[in-house]
Coordinates of N, CA and C and ligand atoms in Angstrom, one line a residue:
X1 N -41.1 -63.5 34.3 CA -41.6 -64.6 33.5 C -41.3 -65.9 34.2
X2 N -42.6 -66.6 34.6 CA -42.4 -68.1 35.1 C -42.1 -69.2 33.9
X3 N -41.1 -70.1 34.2 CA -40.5 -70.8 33.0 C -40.9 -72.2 33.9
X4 N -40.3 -73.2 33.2 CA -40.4 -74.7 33.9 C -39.4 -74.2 33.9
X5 N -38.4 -74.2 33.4 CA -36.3 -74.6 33.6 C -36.0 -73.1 33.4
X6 N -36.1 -71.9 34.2 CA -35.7 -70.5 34.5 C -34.3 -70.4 33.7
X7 N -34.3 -69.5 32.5 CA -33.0 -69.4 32.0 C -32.6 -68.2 33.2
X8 N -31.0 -68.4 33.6 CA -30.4 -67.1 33.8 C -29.3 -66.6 33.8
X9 N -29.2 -65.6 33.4 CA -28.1 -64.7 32.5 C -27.3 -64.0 34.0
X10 N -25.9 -65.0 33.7 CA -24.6 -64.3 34.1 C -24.0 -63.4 33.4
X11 N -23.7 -62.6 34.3 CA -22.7 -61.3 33.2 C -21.6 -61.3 34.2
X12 N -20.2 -61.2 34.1 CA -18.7 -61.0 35.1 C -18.4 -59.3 33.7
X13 N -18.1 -58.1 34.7 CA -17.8 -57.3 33.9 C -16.8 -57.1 33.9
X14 N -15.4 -56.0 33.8 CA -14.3 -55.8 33.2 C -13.6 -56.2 34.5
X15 N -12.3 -56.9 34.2 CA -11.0 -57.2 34.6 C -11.5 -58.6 35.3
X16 N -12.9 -58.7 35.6 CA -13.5 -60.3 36.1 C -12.5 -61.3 35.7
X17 N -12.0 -61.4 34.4 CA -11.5 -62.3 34.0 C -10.2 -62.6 33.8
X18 N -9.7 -61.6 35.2 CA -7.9 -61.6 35.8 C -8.4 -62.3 37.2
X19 N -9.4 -62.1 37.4 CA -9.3 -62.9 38.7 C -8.4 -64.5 39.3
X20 N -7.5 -64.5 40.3 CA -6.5 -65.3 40.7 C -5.3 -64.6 40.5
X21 N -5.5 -64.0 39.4 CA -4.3 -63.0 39.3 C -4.2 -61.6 39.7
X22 N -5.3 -61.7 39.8 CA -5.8 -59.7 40.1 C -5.9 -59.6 41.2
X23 N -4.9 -58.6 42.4 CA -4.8 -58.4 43.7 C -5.9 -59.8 44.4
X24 N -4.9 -60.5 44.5 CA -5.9 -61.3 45.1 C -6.3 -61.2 46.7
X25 N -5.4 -60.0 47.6 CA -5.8 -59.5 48.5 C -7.4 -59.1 48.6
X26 N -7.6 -58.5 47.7 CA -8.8 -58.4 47.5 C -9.8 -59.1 46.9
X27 N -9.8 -59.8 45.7 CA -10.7 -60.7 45.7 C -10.3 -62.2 45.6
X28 N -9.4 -62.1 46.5 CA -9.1 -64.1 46.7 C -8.4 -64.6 45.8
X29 N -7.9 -65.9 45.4 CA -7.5 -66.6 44.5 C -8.2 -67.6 43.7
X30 N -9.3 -67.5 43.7 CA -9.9 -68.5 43.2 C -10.3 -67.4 42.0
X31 N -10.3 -68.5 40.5 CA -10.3 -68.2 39.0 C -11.5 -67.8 39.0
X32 N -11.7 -67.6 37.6 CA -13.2 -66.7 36.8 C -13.5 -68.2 36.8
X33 N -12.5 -69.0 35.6 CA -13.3 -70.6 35.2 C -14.2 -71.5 36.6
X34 N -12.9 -71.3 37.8 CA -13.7 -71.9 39.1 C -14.5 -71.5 39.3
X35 N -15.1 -70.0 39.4 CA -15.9 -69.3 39.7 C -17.7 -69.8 38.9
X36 N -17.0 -69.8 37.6 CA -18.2 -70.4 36.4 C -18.8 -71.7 36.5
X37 N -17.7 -72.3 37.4 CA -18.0 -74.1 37.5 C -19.1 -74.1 38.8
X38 N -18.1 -73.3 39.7 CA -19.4 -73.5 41.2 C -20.9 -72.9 40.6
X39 N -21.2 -71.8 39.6 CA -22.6 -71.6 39.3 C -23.1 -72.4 38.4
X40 N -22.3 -72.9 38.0 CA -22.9 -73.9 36.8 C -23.5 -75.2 37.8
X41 N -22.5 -75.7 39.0 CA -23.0 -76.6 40.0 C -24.3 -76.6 40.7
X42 N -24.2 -75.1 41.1 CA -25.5 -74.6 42.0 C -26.1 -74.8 41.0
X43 N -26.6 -73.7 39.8 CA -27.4 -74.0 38.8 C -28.3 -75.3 38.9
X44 N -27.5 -76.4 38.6 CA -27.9 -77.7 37.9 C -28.6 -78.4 39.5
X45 N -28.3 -78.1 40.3 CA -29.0 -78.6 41.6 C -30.0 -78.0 42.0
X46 N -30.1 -76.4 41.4 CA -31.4 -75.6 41.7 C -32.7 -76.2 40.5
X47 N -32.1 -76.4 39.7 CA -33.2 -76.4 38.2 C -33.0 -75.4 37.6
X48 N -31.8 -74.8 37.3 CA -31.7 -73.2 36.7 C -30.2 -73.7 35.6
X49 N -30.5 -73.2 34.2 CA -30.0 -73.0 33.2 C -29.7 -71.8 33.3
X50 N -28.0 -71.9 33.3 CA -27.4 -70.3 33.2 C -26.6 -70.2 31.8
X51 N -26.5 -69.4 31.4 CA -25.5 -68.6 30.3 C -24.3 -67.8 30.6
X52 N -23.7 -67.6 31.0 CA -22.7 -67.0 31.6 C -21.6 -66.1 30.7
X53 N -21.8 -65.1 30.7 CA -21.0 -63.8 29.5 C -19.9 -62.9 30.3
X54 N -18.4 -62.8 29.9 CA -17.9 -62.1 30.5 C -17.4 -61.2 29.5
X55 N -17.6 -59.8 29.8 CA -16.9 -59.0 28.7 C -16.0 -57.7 29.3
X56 N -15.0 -56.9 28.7 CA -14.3 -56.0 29.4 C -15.4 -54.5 28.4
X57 N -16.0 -55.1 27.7 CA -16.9 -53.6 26.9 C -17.8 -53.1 27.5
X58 N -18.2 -51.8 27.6 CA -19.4 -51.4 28.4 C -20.4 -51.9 27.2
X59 N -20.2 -51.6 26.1 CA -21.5 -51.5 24.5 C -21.4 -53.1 24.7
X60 N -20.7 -54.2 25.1 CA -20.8 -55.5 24.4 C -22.1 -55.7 26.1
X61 N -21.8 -55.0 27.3 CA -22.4 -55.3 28.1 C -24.2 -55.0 27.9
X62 N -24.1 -54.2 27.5 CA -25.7 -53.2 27.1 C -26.1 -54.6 26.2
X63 N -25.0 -55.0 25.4 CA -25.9 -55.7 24.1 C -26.5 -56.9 24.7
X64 N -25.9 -57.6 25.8 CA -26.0 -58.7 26.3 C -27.4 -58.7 26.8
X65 N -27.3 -57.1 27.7 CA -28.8 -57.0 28.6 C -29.5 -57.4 27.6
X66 N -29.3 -56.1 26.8 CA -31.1 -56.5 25.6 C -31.2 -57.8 25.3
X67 N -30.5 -58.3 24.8 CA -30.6 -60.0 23.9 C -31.6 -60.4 25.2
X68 N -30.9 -60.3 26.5 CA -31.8 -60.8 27.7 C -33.1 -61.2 27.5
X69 N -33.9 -60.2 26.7 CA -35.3 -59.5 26.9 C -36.1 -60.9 26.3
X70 N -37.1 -61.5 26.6 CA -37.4 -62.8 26.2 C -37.3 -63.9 26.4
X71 N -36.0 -64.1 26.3 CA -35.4 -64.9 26.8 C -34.7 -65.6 27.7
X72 N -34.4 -64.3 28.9 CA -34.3 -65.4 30.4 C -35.1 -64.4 31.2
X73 N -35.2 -64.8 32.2 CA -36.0 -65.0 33.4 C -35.7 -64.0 34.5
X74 N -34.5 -63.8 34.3 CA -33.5 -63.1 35.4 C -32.0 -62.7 34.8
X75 N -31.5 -61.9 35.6 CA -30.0 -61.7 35.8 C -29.3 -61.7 37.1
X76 N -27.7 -62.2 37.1 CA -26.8 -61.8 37.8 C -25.6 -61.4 36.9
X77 N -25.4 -60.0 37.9 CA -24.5 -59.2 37.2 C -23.4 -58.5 38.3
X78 N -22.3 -59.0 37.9 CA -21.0 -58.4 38.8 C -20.4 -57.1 37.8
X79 N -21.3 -55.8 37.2 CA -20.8 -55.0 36.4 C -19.2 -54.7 36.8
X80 N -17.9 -55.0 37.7 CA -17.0 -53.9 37.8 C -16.8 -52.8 38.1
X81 N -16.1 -52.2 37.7 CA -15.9 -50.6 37.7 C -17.1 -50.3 37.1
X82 N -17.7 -50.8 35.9 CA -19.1 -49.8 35.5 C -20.2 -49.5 36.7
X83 N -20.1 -50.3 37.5 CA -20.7 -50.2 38.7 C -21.2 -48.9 38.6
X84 N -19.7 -48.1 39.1 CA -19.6 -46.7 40.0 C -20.1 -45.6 38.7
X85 N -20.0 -45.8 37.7 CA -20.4 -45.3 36.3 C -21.7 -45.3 35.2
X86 N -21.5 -46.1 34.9 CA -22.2 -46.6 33.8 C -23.9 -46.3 33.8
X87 N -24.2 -45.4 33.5 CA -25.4 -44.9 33.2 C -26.4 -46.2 32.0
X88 N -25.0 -45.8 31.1 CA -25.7 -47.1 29.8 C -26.0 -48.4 30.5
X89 N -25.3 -48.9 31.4 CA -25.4 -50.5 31.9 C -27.3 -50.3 32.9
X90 N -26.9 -49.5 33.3 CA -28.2 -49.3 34.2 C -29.4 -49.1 33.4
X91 N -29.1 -48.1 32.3 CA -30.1 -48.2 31.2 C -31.1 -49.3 31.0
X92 N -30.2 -49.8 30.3 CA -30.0 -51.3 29.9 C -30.8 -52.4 31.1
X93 N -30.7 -52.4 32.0 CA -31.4 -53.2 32.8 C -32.6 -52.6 32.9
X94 N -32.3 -51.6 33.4 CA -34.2 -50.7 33.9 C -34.6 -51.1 32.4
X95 N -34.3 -50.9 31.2 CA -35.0 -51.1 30.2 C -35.6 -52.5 30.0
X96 N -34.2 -53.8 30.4 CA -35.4 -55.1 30.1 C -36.1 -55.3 31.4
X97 N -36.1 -54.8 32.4 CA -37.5 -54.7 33.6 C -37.1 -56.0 33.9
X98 N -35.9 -57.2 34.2 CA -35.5 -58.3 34.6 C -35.5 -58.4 35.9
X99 N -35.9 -59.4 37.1 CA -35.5 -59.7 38.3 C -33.6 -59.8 38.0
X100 N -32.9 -58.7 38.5 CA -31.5 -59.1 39.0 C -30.8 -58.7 40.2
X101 N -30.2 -59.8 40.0 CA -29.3 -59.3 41.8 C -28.0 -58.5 41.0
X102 N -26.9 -57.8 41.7 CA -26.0 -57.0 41.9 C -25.1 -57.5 42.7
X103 N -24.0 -58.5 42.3 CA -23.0 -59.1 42.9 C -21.8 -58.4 42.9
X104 N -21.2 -58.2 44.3 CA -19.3 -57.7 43.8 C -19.1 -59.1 45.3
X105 N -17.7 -59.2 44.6 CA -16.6 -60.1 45.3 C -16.2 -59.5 46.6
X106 N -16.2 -58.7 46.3 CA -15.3 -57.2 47.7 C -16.8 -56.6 48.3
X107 N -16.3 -56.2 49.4 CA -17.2 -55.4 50.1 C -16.7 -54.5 49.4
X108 N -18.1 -53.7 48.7 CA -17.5 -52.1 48.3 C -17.6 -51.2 49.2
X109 N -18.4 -51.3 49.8 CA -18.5 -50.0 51.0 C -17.3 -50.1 51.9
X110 N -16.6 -51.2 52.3 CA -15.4 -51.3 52.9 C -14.1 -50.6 52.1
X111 N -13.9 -50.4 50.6 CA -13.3 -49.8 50.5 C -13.2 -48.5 49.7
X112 N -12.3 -48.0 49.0 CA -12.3 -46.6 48.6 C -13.5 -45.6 48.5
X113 N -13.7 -44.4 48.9 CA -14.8 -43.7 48.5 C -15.9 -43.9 47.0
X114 N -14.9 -44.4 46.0 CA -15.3 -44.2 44.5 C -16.0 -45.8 44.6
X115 N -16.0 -46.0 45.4 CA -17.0 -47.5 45.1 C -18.2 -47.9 45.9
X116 N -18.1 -46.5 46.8 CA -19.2 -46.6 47.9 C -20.3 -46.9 46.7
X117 N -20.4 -46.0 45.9 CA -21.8 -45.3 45.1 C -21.9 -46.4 44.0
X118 N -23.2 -47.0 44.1 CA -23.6 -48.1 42.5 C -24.6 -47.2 42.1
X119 N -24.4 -46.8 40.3 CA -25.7 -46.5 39.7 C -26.6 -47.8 39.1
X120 N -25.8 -48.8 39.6 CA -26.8 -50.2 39.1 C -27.8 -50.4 40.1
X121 N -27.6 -50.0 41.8 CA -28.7 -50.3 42.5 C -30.1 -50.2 42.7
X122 N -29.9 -48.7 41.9 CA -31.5 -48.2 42.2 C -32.4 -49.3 41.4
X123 N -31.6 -50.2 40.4 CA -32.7 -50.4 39.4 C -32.7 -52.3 39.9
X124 N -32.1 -52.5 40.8 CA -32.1 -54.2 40.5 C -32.5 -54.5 41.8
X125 N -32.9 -55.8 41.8 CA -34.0 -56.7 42.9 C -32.9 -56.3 44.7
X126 N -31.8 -56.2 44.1 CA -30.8 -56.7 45.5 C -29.9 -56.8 45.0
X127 N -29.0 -56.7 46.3 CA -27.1 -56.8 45.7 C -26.3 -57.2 47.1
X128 N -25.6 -58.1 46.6 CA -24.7 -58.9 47.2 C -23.5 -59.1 47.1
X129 N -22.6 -58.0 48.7 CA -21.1 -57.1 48.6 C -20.4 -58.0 49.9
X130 N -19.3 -58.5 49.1 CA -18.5 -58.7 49.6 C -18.1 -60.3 50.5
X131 N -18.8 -60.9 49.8 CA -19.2 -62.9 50.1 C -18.2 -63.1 49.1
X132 N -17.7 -62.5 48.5 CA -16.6 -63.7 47.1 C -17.5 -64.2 46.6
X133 N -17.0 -65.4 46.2 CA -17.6 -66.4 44.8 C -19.0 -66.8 45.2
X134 N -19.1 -66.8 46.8 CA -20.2 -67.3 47.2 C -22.0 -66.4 47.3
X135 N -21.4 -64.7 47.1 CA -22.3 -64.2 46.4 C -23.0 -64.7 45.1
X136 N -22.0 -65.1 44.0 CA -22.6 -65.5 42.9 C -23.9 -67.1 43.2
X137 N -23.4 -67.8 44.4 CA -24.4 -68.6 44.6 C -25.8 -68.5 45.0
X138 N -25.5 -67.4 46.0 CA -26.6 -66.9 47.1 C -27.6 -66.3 46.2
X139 N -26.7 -65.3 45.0 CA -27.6 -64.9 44.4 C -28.6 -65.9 43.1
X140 N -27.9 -66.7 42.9 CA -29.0 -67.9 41.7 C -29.8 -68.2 43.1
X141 N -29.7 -68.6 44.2 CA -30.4 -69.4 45.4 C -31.5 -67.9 45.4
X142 N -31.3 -66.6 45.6 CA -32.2 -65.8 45.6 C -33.4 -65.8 43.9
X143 N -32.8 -65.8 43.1 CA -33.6 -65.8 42.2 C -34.5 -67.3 41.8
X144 N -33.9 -68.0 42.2 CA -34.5 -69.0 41.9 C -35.9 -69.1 43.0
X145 N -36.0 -68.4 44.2 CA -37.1 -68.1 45.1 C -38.2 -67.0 44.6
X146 N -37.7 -66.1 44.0 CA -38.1 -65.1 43.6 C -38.7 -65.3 42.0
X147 N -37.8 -66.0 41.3 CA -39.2 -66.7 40.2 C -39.8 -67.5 40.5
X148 N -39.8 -68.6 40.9 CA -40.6 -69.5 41.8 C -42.1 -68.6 42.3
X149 N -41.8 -67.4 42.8 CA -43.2 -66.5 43.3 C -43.6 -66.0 42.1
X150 N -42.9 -65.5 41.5 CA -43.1 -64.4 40.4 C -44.1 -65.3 39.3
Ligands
DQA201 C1 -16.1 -55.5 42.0 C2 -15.9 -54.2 42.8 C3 -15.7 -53.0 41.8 O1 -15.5 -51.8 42.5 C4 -14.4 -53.3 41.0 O2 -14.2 -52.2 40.1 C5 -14.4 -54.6 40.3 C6 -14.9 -55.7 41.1 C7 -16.2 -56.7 43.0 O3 -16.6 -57.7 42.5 O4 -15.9 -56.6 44.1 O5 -14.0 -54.8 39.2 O6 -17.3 -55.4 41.3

């Protein structure tokens, strides 16, 4: 859907919102809120209105996709652990047919076997592992090219 002002829907999925506190070996020290401020930043210099939803529920995540449907343009989604799981989450996207990217903080493939595998991939535009916070940028900078064509 080509908009004038592209709505687009952030999702941070479970434990997202221990980040600074949560092994920060692995994903840095920088907060969820910092994290929400630098997309809101990019956002407003791209032309792109984001929403930004963080939940630890798989059902509150599903609910969020659908609402999606209509109403924005695109997604970025850092599912979590549903990643490696979540049939419903993937559902859920392949169902609203959305341009979204697939952000993690961490290289997954760098670490444990159980993270190598996303069932979110098969169904989204691209995915972007292991940039930190700066994934979540690259990816509004990707969508915002990719509705632009669309
Ligand atoms: C993560 C990677 C997942 O394996 C993990 O369960 C997370 C965060 C990331 O951003 O690197 O919760 O999606």
């Amino acid at each position: 859907m080509k908009q004038a002002t592209p709505q687009v829907l952030v999702i941070h999925g479970p434990n997202l919102n221990m980040l600074g506190k949560r092994e920060p070996e692995v994903y840095g020290s920088t907060t969820l809120a910092e994290i929400d401020q630098q997309i809101a930043h990019k956002a407003k210099v791209l032309g792109i209105q984001v929403e930004v939803f963080q939940t630890n529920q798989e059902g509150a995540m599903v609910d969020i996709i659908q609402q999606a449907l209509g109403r924005m343009a695109g997604i970025i989604i850092n599912p979590g652990a549903f990643t490696h799981y979540s049939i419903a989450v993937r559902d859920a996207l392949a169902a609203v047919d959305l341009p979204t990217i697939e952000v993690h903080l961490s290289n997954i493939y760098k670490r444990e076997e159980f993270r190598h595998h996303s069932v979110i991939a098969p169904v989204v535009r691209g995915q972007i592992s292991g940039l930190g916070p700066l994934g979540y940028l690259l990816a509004l900078e990707a969508l915002s090219e990719l509705l632009g064509r669309e």
